[in-house]
Structures are given as structure tokens and as C-alpha cells.
CSV table of C-alpha atoms and ligand atoms in Angstrom, one decimal:
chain,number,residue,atom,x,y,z
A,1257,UNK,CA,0.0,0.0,0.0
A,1258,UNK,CA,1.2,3.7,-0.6
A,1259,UNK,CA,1.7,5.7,1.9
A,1260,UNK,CA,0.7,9.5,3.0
A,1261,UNK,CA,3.8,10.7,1.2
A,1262,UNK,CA,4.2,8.5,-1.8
A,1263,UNK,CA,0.5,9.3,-2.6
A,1264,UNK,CA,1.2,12.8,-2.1
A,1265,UNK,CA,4.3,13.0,-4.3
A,1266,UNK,CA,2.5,11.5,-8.0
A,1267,UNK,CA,-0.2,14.3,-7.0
A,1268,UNK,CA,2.2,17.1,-6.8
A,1269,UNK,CA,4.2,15.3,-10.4
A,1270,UNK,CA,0.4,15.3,-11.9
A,1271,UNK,CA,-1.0,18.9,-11.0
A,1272,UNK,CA,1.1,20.8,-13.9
A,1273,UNK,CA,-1.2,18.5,-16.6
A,1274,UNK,CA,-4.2,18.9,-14.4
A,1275,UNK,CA,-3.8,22.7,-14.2
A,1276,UNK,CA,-3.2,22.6,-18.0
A,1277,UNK,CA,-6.6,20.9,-18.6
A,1278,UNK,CA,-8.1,23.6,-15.9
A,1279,UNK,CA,-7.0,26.8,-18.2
A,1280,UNK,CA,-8.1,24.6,-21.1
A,1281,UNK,CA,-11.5,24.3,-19.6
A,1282,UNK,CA,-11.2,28.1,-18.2
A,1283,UNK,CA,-10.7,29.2,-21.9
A,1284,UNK,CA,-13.3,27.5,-23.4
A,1285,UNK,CA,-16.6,28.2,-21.1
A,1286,UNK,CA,-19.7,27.0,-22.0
A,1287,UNK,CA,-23.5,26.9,-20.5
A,1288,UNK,CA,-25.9,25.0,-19.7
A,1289,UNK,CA,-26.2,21.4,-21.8
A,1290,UNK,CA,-23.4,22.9,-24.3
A,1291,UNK,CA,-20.4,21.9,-22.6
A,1292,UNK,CA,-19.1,20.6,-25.3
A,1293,UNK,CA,-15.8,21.7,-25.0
A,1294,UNK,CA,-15.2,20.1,-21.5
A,1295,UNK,CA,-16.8,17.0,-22.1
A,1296,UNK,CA,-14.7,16.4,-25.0
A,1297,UNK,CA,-11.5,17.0,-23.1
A,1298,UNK,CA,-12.6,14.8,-20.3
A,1299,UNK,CA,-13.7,12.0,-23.1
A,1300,UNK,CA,-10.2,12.4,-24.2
A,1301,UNK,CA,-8.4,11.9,-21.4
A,1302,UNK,CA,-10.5,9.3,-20.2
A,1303,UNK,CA,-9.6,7.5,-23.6
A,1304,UNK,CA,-6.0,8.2,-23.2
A,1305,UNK,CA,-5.7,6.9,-20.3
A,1306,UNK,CA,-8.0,3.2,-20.7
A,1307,UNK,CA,-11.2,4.5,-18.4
A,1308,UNK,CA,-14.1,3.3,-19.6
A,1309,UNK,CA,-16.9,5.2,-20.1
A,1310,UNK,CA,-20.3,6.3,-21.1
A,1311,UNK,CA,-20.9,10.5,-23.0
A,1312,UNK,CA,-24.1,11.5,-23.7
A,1313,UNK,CA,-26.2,11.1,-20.4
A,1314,UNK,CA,-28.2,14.7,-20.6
A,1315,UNK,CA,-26.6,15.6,-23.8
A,1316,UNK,CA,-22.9,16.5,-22.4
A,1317,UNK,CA,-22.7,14.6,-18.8
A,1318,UNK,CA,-20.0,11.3,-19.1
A,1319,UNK,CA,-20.3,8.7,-16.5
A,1320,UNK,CA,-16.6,6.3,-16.0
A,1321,UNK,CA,-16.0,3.7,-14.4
A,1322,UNK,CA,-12.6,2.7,-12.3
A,1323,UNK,CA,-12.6,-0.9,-11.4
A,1324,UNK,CA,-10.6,-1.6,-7.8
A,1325,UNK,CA,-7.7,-4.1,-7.5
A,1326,UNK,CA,-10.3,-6.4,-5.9
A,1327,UNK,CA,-14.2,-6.5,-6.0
A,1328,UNK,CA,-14.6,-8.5,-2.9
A,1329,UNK,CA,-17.1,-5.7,-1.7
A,1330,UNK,CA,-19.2,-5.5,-4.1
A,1331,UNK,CA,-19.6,-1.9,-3.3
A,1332,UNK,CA,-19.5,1.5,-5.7
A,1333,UNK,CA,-18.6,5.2,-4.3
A,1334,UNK,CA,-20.1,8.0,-7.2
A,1335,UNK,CA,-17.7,11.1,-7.0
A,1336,UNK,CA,-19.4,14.2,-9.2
A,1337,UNK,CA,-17.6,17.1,-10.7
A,1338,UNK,CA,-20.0,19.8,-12.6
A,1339,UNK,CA,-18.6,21.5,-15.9
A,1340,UNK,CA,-20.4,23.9,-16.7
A,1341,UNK,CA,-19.7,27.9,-16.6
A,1342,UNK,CA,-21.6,31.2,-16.2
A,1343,UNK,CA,-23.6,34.3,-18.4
A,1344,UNK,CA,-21.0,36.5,-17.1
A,1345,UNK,CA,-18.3,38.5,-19.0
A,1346,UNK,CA,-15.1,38.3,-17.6
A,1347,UNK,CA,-12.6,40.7,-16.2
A,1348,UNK,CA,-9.4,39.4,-17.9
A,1349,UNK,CA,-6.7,41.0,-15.3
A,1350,UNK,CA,-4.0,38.8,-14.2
A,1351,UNK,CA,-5.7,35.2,-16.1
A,1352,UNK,CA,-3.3,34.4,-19.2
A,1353,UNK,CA,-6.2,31.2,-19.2
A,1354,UNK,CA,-9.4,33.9,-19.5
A,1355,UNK,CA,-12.3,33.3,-21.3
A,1356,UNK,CA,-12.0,32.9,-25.1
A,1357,UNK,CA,-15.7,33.7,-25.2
A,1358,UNK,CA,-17.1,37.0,-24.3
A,1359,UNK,CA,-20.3,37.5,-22.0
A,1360,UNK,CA,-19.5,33.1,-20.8
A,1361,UNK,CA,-17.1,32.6,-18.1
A,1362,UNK,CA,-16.5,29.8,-15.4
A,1363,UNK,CA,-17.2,32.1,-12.7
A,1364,UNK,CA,-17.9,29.4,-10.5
A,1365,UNK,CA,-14.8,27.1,-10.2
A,1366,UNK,CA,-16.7,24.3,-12.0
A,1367,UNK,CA,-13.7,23.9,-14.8
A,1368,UNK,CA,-11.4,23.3,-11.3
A,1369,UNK,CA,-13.8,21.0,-9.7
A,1370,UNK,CA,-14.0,18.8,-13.4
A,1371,UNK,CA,-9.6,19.2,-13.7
A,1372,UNK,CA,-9.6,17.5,-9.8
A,1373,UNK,CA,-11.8,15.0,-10.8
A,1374,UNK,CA,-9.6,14.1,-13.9
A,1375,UNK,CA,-6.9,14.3,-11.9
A,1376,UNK,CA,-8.3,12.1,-9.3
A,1377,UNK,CA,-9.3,9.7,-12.0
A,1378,UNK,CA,-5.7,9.4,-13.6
A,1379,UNK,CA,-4.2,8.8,-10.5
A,1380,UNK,CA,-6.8,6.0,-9.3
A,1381,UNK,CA,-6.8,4.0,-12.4
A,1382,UNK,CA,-3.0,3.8,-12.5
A,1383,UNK,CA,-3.2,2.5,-8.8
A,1384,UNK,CA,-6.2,1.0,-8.2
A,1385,UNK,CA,-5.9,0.2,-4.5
A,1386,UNK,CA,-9.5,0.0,-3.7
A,1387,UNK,CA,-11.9,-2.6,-3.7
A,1388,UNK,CA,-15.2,-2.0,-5.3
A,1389,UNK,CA,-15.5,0.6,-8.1
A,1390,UNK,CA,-15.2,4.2,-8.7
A,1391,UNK,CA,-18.0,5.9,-10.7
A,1392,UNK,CA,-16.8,9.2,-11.8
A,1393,UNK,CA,-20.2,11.7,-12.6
A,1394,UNK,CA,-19.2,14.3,-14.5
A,1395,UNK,CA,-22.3,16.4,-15.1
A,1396,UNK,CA,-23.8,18.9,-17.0
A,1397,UNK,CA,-25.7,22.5,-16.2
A,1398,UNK,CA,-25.4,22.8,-12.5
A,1399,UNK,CA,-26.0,26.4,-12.6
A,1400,UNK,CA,-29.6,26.6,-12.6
A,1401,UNK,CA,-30.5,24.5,-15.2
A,1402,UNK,CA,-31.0,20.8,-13.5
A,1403,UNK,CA,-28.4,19.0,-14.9
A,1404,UNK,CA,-28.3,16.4,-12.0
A,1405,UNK,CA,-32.0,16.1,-12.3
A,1406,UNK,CA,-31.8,15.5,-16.0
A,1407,UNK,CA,-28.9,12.9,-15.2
A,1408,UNK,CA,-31.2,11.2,-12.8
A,1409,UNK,CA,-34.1,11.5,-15.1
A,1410,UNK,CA,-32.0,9.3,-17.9
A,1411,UNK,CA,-31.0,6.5,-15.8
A,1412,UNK,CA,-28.1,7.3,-13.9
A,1413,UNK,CA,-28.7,5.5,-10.6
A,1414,UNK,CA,-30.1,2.6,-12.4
A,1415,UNK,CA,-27.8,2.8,-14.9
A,1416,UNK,CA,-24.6,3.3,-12.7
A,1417,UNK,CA,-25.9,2.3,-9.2
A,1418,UNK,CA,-23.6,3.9,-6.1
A,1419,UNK,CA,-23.8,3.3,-2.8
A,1420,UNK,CA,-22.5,6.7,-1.5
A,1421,UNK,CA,-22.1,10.1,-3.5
A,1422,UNK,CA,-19.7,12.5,-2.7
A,1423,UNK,CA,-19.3,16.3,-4.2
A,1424,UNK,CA,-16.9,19.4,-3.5
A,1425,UNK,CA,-17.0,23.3,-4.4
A,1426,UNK,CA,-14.3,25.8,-4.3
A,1427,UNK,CA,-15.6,28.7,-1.7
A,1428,UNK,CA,-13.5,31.8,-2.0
A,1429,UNK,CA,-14.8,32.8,1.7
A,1430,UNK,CA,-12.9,30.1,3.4
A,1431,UNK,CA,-9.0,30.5,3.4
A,1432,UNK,CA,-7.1,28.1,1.4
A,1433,UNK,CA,-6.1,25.0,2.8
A,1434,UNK,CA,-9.7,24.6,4.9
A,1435,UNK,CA,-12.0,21.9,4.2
A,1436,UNK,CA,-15.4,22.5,5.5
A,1437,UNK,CA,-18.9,20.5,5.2
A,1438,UNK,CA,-21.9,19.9,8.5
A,1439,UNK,CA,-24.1,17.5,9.0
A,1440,UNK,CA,-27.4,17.8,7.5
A,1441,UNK,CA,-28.7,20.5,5.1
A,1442,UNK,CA,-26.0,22.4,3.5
A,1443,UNK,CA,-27.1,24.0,0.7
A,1444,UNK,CA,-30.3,25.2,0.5
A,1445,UNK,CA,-33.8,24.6,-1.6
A,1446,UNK,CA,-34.4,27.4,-4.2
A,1447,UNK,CA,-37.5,28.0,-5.3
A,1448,UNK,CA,-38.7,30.5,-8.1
A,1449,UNK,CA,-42.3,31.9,-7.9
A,1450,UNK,CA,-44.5,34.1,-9.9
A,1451,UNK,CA,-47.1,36.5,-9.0
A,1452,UNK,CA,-49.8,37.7,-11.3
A,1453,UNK,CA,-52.1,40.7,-10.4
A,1454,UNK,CA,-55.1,41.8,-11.9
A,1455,UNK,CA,-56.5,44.6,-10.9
A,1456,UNK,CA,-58.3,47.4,-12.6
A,1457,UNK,CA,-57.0,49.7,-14.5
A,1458,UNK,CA,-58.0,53.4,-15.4
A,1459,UNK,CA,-56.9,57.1,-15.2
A,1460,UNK,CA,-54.5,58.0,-11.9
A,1461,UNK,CA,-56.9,60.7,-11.2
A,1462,UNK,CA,-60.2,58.2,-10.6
A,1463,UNK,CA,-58.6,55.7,-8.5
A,1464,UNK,CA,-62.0,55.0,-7.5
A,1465,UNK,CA,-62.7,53.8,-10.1
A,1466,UNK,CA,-59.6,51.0,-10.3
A,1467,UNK,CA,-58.0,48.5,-8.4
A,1468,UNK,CA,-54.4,49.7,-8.8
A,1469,UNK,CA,-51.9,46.1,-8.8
A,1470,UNK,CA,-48.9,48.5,-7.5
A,1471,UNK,CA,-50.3,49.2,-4.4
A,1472,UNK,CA,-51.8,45.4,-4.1
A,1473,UNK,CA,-48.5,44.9,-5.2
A,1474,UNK,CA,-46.5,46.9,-2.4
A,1475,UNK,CA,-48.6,45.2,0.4
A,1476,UNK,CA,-48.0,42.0,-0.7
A,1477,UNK,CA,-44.1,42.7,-0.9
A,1478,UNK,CA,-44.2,43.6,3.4
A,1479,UNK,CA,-46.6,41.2,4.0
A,1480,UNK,CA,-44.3,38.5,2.8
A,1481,UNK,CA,-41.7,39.6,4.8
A,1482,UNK,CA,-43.9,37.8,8.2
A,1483,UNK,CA,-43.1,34.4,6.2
A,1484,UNK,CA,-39.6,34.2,8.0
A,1485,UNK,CA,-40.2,36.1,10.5
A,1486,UNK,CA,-43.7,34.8,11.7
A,1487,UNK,CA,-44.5,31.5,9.9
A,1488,UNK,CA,-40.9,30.0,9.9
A,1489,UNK,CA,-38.7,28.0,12.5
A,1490,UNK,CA,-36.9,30.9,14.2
A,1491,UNK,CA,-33.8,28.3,14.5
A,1492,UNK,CA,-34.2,27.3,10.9
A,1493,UNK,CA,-33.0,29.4,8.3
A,1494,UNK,CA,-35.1,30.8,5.2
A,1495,UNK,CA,-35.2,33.2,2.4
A,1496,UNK,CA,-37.9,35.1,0.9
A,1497,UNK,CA,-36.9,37.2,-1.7
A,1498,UNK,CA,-38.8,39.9,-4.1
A,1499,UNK,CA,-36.2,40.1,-7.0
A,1500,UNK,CA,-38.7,42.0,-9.5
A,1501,UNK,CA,-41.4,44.2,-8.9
A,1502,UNK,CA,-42.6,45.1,-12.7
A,1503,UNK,CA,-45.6,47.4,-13.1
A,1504,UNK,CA,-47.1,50.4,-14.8
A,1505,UNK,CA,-47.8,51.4,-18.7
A,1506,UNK,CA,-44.5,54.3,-18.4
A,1507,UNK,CA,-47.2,57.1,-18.3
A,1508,UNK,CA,-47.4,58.9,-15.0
A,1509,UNK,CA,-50.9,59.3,-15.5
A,1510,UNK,CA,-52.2,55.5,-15.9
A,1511,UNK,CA,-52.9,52.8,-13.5
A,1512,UNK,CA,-52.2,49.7,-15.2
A,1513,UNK,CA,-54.6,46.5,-14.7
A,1514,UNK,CA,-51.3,43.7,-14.1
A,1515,UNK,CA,-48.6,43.8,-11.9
A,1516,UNK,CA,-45.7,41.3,-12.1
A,1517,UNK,CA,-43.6,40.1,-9.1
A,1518,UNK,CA,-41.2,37.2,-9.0
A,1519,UNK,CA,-38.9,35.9,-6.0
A,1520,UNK,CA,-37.1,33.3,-4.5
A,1521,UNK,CA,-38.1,30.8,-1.7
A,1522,UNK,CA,-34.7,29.7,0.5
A,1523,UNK,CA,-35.1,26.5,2.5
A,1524,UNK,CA,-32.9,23.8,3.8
A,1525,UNK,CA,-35.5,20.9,4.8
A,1526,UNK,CA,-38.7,19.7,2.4
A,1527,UNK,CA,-40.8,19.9,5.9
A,1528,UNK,CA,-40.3,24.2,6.0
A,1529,UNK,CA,-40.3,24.1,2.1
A,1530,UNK,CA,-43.7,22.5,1.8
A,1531,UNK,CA,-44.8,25.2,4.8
A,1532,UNK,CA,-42.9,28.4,3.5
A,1533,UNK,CA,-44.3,28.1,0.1
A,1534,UNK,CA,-48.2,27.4,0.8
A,1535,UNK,CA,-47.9,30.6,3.1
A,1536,UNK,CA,-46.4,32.6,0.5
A,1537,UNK,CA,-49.2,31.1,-1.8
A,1538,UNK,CA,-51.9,32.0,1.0
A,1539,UNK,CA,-50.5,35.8,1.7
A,1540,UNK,CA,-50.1,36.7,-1.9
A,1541,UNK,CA,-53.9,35.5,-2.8
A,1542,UNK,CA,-55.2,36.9,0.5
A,1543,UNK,CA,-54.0,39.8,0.0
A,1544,UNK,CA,-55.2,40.3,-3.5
A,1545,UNK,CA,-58.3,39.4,-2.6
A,1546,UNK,CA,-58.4,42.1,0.5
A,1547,UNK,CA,-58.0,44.8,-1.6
A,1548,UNK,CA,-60.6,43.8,-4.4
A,1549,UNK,CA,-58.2,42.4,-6.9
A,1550,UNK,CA,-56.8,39.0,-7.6
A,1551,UNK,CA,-53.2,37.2,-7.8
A,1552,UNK,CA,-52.4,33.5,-8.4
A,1553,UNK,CA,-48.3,32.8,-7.6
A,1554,UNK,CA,-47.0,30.0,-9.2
A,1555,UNK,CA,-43.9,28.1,-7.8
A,1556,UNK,CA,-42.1,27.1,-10.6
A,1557,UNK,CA,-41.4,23.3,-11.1
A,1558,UNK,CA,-37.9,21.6,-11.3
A,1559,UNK,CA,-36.2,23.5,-8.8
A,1560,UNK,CA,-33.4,22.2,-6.7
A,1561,UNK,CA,-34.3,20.1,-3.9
A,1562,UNK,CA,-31.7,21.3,-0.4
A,1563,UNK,CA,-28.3,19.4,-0.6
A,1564,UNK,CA,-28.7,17.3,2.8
A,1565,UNK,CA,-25.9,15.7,4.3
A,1566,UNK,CA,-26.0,12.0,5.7
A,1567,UNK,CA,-24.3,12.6,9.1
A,1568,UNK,CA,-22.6,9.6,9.0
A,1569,UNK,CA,-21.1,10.5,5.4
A,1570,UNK,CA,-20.4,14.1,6.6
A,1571,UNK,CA,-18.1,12.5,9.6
A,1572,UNK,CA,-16.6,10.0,7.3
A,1573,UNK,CA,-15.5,13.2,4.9
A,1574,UNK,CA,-14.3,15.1,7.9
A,1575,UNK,CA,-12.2,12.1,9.4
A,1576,UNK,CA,-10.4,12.0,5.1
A,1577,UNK,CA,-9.5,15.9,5.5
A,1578,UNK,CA,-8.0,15.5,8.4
A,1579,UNK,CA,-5.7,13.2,7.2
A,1580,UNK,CA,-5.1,15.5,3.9
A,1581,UNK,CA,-5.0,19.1,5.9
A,1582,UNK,CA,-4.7,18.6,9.8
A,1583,UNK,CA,-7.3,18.5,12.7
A,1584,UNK,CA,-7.0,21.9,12.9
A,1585,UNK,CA,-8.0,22.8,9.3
A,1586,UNK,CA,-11.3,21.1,9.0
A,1587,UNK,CA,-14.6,22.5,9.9
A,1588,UNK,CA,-17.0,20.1,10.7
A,1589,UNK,CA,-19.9,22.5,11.2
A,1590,UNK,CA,-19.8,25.1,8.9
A,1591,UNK,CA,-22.9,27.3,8.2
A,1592,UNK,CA,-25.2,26.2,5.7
A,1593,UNK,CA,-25.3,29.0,2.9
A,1594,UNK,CA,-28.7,30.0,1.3
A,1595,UNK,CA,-27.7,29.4,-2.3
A,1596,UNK,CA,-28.7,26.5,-4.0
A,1597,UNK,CA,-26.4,23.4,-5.4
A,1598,UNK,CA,-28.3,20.8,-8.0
A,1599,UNK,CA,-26.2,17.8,-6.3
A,1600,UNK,CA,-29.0,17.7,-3.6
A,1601,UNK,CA,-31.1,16.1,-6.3
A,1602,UNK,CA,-28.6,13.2,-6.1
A,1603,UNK,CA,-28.3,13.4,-2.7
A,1604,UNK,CA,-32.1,12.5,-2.5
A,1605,UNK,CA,-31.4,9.4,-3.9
A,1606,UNK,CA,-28.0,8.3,-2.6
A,1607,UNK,CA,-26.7,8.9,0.8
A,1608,UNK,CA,-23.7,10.8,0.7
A,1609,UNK,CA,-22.1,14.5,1.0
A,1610,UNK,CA,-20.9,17.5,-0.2
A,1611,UNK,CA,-17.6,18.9,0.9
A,1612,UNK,CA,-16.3,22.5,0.4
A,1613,UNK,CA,-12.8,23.7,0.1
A,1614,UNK,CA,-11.3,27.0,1.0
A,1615,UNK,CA,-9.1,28.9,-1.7
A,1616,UNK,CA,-9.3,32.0,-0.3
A,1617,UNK,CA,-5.3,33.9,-0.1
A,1618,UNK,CA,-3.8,36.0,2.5
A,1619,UNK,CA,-3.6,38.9,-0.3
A,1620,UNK,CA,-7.5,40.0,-0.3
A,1621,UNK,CA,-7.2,41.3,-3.7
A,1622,UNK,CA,-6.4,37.7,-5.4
A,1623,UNK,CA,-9.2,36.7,-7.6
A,1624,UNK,CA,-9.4,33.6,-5.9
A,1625,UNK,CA,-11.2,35.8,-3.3
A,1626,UNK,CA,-13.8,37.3,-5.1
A,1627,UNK,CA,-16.7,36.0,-5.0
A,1628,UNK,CA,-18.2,33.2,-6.9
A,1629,UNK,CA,-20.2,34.5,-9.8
A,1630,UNK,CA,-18.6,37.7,-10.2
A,1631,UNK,CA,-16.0,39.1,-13.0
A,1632,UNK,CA,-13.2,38.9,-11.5
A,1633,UNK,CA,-13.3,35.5,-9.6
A,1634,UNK,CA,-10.5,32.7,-10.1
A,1635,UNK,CA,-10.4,29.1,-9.2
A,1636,UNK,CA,-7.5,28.7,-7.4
A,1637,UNK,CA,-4.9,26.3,-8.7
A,1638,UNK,CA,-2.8,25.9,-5.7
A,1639,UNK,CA,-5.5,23.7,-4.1
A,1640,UNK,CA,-5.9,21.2,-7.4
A,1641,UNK,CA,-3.1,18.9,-5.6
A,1642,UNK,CA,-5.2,19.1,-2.1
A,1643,UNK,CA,-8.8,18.3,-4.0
A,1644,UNK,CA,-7.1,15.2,-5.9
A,1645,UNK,CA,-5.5,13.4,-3.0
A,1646,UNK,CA,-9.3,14.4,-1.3
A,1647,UNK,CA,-10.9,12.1,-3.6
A,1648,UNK,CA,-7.9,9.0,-3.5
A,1649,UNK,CA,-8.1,8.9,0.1
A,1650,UNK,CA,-11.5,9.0,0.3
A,1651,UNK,CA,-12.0,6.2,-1.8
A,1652,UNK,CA,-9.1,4.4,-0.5
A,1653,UNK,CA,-11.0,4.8,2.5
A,1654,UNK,CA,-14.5,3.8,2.0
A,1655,UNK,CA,-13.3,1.2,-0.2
A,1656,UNK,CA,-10.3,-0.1,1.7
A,1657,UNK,CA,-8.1,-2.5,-0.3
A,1658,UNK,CA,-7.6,-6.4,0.2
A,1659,UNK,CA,-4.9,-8.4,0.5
B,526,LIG,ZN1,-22.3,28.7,-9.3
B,527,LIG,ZN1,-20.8,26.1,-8.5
């Protein structure tokens, strides 16, 4: 068996390819069920180095397969990467690798979290000290899109059954060398909705005579503010959210007959989900209804389910980055964050968890600390090495090898 250091040492000889196929990936964003770029690369390298595997699972997603030594077990641990990149145009400064593409960009780290995974698969298929298999899930349009649902949707659990499922994300808010995940709900549920409301609409100097679907509106907007504060758990978080507010014809002197609004629900269990959104439901129509007009809000369906950690899996992960970054670098109960991650989806189905890694630098002007999503944001390189021995000693791990 290989030790800490031996394993540690072909990592650090493999991270100048893996960084390579990071810029590549950087270079060459793409959205939403058009990653073409990366999935070819991926398939390529995969190829190259004898991994089987299946492409085409919702359009660009690629599902491999690393057999252990041994298959005494019996037993299969899914690790996911996501590929995709962002609607953002980038600010080029200081990124020889930036994006070839203008108004795409992987704002969010993905192209890193795809290289690790690469890297993580070239270094287990060359050793192969597990017993049991590896499925590697590399998986299109996590940014908002569903591509974990869609993966689900074609197959892949019965296709590629796992018996655990693990995930990580880059977090520029955490310094580098951290590894953080909790127990339980991580990432949270994010729900869209849409309000419509009809008034009546007429001249602005015979309100009388209409039901103006501003001021409906306006009411509706504070009254949904008592969702978290009156209707949810005061020691569970939630979000509600009124992101557009769209109303009036442009003349001063009109009252309109519709008013638009559209938010976002935040949750992190399906128990405060299924409570937060019927209230929300219930104030908006209420409301309406109290001042004489009418509004239906419609939660729209397909959106992503919290990412839930199984306790046991969230220890198991915890106890692995020890062993990578010291006792005193892992955070065990870090606070869930209200934005949304479409590995819950597979979380739902397989117990498992979702791990995230600091990359933040002591210079607070480094693009690796911007924030995710924004122009000038980086993934940071320097912890490619730290994510691939993640993954091999996890899986050496949870799939310990037989004599
Ligand atoms: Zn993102
Ligand atoms: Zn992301």
C-alpha cells in the first residue's frame, strides 16, 4: 500500500497537466447542456488513459467507471464534478487562461472542480488500491438549469448504481487549505415563484374607479416579509426574496390592470419548504383578494431540492481531510449557505455528501477571493493537488483494499 507521502508526491508530479486541462476548460466556457468543450476533453483523457466510459447522459454529462484491484465488496462510491460555466463577462486582469468567449465565463470554479476529478481519475486508475468501483459523474448545467435532475431522469442510478455520493465546491470565503462541510442540510432549496395581479386599470386621477396592482402589489411585498419572520422555525433558516417588482404602462398618469412580481423561496429541509411556500401562496392570494383584486403565484417546477448531508457521510468526509490538511483545518460545522447546489437532487437518492474547500489567499485582492459568480473571480490552482488526494483517500478509505 502507498503511503501518506508516496501518494502525495505522484499528485504534486500530476497537477502541472491537471492545471493545464483547468485553463483549457477556463478558456473555453460553455452553458448549460453545451459543454461541449469540456466533455470532449474529459472523453479524451479518459480515452487516453484506458477508463471506460459512457458520454451522452443529458446531452454532455459522461459517467466512468474505475474498477478496484479487488471487487470482494461489491460496493461503488459515485464522485461528481460539474462542468459547466456562467452568463458573465469576464474581467481578464492577471488570467493568461481567460475566457476565449465574451459574456461566458467559469465564474464558478466548476472547470477546477472537473480538472480535480480528472486528476483524481488518472491517479486511481493507475493505482487501483480499492476494492469496489469508482464511478466518476461528471455532469452537466449545474447552474440553474437541472443538470443532476436531468442525469437522474435518464438512468443514472439505475444505470450506474452507487452506494455513497460524494461532491466538493471551491468557496472563496474560506481560506485556502480549509476543508469544511456539516451534518445535515448544507445547501439550501431554491424556489422561483410568480405572482400575477389583476386589478383594474383606469386614469390616476379616478382611483375610485380601479384597483391599482402597484399598491396590491406593495402590500404583498411587506406582508411576505412575516413568512420568515412569523410562519418560519426561528432556529431554521429561510429566504424570501422579491427580485422584480414590474408594473405600470410608463405614463405617470395611468394605473395599469397587471402587476408582475417574481422571488425566490430559501429552505434547507422539504418539511419548511412545503410550509414556506403554501404561506407565501396563502399571503399573496389573501391579500389580492383584500384589496378587491386577484393574484395567483405559481412556484415554478424543477427547482433544486436542499443538498442534505447524511451525518454519517459528513463524519466519514471530515475524518479524510483531516488526514489531507490537519485536525485543525477542518470545519465540521460550517454554516449552511442560502444558495442552492443541484447535487441535492442526487443526494435525494443516494446517501452521501458535499464537501467545500477554501481557496481563499492572505492577499485580499487575489481573484481567488472574489466571490463566486462575479468578473473577477478565479479558481484557485494551488489547491488542485489538495482536492485530488481528497478524492484517493477518500475512496481508499471507503473502499479499503484487500490483500
Ligand atoms: Zn455557481
Ligand atoms: Zn458552483
Amino acid at each position: 500500500m502507498l503511503g501518506l507521502m508516496s501518494i502525495r508526491n505522484s499528485i504534486q508530479d500530476l497537477a502541472v497537466e491537471i492545471t493545464g486541462y483547468r485553463h483549457l476548460m477556463h478558456e473555453n466556457p460553455q452553458t448549460a447542456f453545451e459543454e461541449e468543450f469540456a466533455s470532449a476533453l474529459v472523453q479524451e483523457k479518459l480515452s487516453g488513459w484506458g477508463i471506460p466510459f459512457e458520454a451522452g447522459i443529458a446531452k454532455t454529462g459522461i459517467v466512468a467507471t474505475i474498477e478496484g484491484q479487488t471487487n470482494h465488496s461489491g460496493r461503488v462510491v459515485g464522485l461528481r464534478a460539474d462542468m459547466d460555466a456562467l452568463d458573465i463577462l469576464e474581467d481578464p486582469s492577471g488570467k493568461p487562461h481567460a475566457s476565449k468567449t465574451p459574456g461566458k465565463m467559469h465564474g464558478c470554479g466548476h472547470d477546477g472542480h472537473t480538472a480535480m476529478l480528472l486528476g483524481a481519475a488518472k491517479y486511481l486508475s493507475e493505482n487501483r488500491n480499492f476494492d469496489g468501483k469508482v464511478r466518476l459523474i461528471f455532469q452537466p448545467a449545474e447552474e440553474g438549469a437541472g443538470g443532476a435532475m436531468k442525469m437522474i431522469e435518464e438512468g443514472l442510478f439505475e444505470r450506474f448504481p452507487c452506494d455513497q455520493i460524494f461532491a466538493m465546491h471551491n468557496w472563496p470565503r474560506l481560506k485556502k487549505g480549509v476543508i469544511a462541510t456539516r451534518p445535515g442540510p448544507i445547501m439550501a432549496a431554491a424556489d422561483r415563484f410568480d405572482i400575477v395581479i389583476e386589478g383594474k386599470g383606469g386614469h390616476a386621477a379616478s382611483p375610485h374607479d380601479c384597483v391599482d396592482p402597484i399598491v396590491i402589489g406593495a402590500q404583498i411585498v411587506n406582508a411576505l416579509q412575516t413568512v420568515v419572520s412569523r410562519v418560519a422555525d426561528p432556529i431554521e433558516p429561510a429566504v424570501v426574496s422579491i427580485t422584480n417588482f414590474n408594473a405600470g404602462t410608463g405614463a405617470f398618469n395611468v394605473i395599469d390592470e397587471k402587476a408582475v412580481l417574481t422571488g425566490t423561496l430559501r429552505s434547507f429541509t422539504p418539511e419548511a419548504r412545503a410550509k414556506l411556500s403554501e404561506s407565501i401562496i396563502q399571503i399573496t392570494e389573501g391579500t389580492a383578494k383584500t384589496l378587491g383584486g386577484r393574484a395567483e403565484c405559481i412556484f415554478e417546477s424543477g427547482a433544486y431540492d436542499p443538498t442534505i448531508n447524511d451525518p454519517v457521510m459528513a463524519e466519514f468526509c471530515a475524518s479524510v481531510a483531516r488526514e489531507v490538511v490537519g485536525e485543525d483545518k477542518v470545519d465540521i460545522n460550517i454554516k449552511p449557505s442560502a444558495g442552492a447546489e443541484d447535487f441535492g437532487a442526487m443526494l435525494q437518492q443516494v446517501p452521501g455528501c458535499y464537501v467545500i474547500m477554501g481557496q481563499a489567499e492572505d492577499d485580499t485582492t487575489s481573484p481567488h477571493n472574489r466571490g463566486l459568480h462575479t468578473p473577477r473571480y478565479d479558481f484557485n490552482d494551488s489547491i488542485i493537488p489538495q482536492g485530488i488526494e481528497f478524492w484517493v483517500r477518500l475512496i481508499e478509505r471507503a473502499l479499503p483494499a484487500k490483500a
